mmCIF file of C-alpha atoms in Angstrom:
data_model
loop_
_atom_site.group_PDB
_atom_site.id
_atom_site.type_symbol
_atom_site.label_atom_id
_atom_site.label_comp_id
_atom_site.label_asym_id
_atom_site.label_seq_id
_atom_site.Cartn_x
_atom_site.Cartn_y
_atom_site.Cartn_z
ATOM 1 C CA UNK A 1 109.299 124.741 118.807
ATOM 2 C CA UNK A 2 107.685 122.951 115.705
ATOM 3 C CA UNK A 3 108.249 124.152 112.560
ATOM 4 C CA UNK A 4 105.450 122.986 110.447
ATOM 5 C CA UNK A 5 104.932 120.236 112.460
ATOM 6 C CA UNK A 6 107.729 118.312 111.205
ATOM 7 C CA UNK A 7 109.113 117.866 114.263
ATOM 8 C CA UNK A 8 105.155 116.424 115.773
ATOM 9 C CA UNK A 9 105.977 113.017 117.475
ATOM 10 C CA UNK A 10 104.053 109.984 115.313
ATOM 11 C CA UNK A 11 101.640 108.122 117.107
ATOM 12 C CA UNK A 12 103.580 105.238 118.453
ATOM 13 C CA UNK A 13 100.206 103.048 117.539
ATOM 14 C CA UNK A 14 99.744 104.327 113.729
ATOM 15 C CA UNK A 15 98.509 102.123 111.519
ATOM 16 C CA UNK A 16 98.089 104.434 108.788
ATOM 17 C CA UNK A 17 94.828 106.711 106.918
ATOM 18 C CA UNK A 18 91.597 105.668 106.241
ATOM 19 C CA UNK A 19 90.467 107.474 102.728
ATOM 20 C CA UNK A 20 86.934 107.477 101.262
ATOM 21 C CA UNK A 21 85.522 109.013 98.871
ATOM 22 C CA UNK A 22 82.172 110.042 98.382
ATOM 23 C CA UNK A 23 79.977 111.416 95.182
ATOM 24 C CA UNK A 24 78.419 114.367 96.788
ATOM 25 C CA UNK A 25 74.947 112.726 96.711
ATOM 26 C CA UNK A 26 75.182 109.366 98.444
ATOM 27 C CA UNK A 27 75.890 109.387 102.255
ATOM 28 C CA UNK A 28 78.004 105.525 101.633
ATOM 29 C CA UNK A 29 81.631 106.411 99.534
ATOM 30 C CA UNK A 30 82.493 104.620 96.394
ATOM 31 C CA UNK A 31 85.390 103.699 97.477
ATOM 32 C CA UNK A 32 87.271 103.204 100.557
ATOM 33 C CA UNK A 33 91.637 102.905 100.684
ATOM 34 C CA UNK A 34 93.709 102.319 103.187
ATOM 35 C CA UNK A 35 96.961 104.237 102.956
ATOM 36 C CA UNK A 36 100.371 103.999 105.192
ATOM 37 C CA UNK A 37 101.319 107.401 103.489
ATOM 38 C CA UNK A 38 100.274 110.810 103.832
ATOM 39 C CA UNK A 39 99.348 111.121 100.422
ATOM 40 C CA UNK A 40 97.190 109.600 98.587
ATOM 41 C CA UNK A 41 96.182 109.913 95.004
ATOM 42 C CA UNK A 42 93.071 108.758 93.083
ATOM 43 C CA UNK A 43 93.792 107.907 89.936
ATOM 44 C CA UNK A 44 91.701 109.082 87.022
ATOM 45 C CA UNK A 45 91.202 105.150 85.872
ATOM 46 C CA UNK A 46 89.782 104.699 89.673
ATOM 47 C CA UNK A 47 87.725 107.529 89.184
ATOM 48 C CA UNK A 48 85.956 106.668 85.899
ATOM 49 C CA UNK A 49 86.030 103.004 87.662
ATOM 50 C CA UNK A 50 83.637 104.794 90.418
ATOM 51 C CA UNK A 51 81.813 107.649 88.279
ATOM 52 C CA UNK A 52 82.424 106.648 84.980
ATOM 53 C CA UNK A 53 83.864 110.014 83.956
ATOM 54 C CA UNK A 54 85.986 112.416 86.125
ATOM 55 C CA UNK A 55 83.400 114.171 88.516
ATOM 56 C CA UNK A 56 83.653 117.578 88.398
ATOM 57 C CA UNK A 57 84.089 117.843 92.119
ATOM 58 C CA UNK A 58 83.764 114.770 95.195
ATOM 59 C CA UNK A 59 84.066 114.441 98.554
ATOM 60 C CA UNK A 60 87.350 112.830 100.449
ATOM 61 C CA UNK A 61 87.051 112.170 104.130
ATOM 62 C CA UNK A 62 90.863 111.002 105.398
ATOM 63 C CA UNK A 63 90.788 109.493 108.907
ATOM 64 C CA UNK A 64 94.084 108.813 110.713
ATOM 65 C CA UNK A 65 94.131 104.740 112.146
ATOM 66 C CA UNK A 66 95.683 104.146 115.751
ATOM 67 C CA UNK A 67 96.333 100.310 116.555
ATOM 68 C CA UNK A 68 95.029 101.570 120.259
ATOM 69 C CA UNK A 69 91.775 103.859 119.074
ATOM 70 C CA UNK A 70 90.856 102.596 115.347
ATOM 71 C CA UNK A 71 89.419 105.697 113.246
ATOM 72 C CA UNK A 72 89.984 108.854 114.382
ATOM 73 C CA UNK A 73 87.753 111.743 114.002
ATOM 74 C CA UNK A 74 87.714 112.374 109.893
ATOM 75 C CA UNK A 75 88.852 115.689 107.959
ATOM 76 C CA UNK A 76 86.435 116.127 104.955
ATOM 77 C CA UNK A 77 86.495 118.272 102.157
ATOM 78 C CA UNK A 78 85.181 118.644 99.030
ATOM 79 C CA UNK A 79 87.525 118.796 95.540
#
């Protein structure tokens, strides 16, 4: 059984997660990273970089990249 899914198989083709971020207006993000981690942080110098303050709240899309597929299907929320 998994437990958390810790014990989930990886993707033999991961490349790694596709992050963008978004300012809740806009449909195109301000900024697009590439991560080989599951976590990801945006800094608060990248985020006055983008906004020029900290927003109050922004959307992050996170897409999972397969060598064999490209992008997956993105999870979004809003933070």
């Amino acid at each position: 059984s998994l437990i958390d899914y810790q014990d989930a198989p990886q993707d033999p083709d991961f490349q790694g997660f596709l992050v963008a971020i978004y300012d809740n207006v806009n449909p195109e993000p301000v900024r697009t990273e590439y991560s080989f981690d599951s976590r990801y942080i945006y800094t608060k110098e990248q985020q006055i970089e983008d906004f020029g303050s900290s927003p109050s709240s922004l959307k992050v899309s996170v897409h999972q990249v397969s060598k064999l597929y490209g992008g997956g299907r993105p999870t979004t929320i809003t933070v």
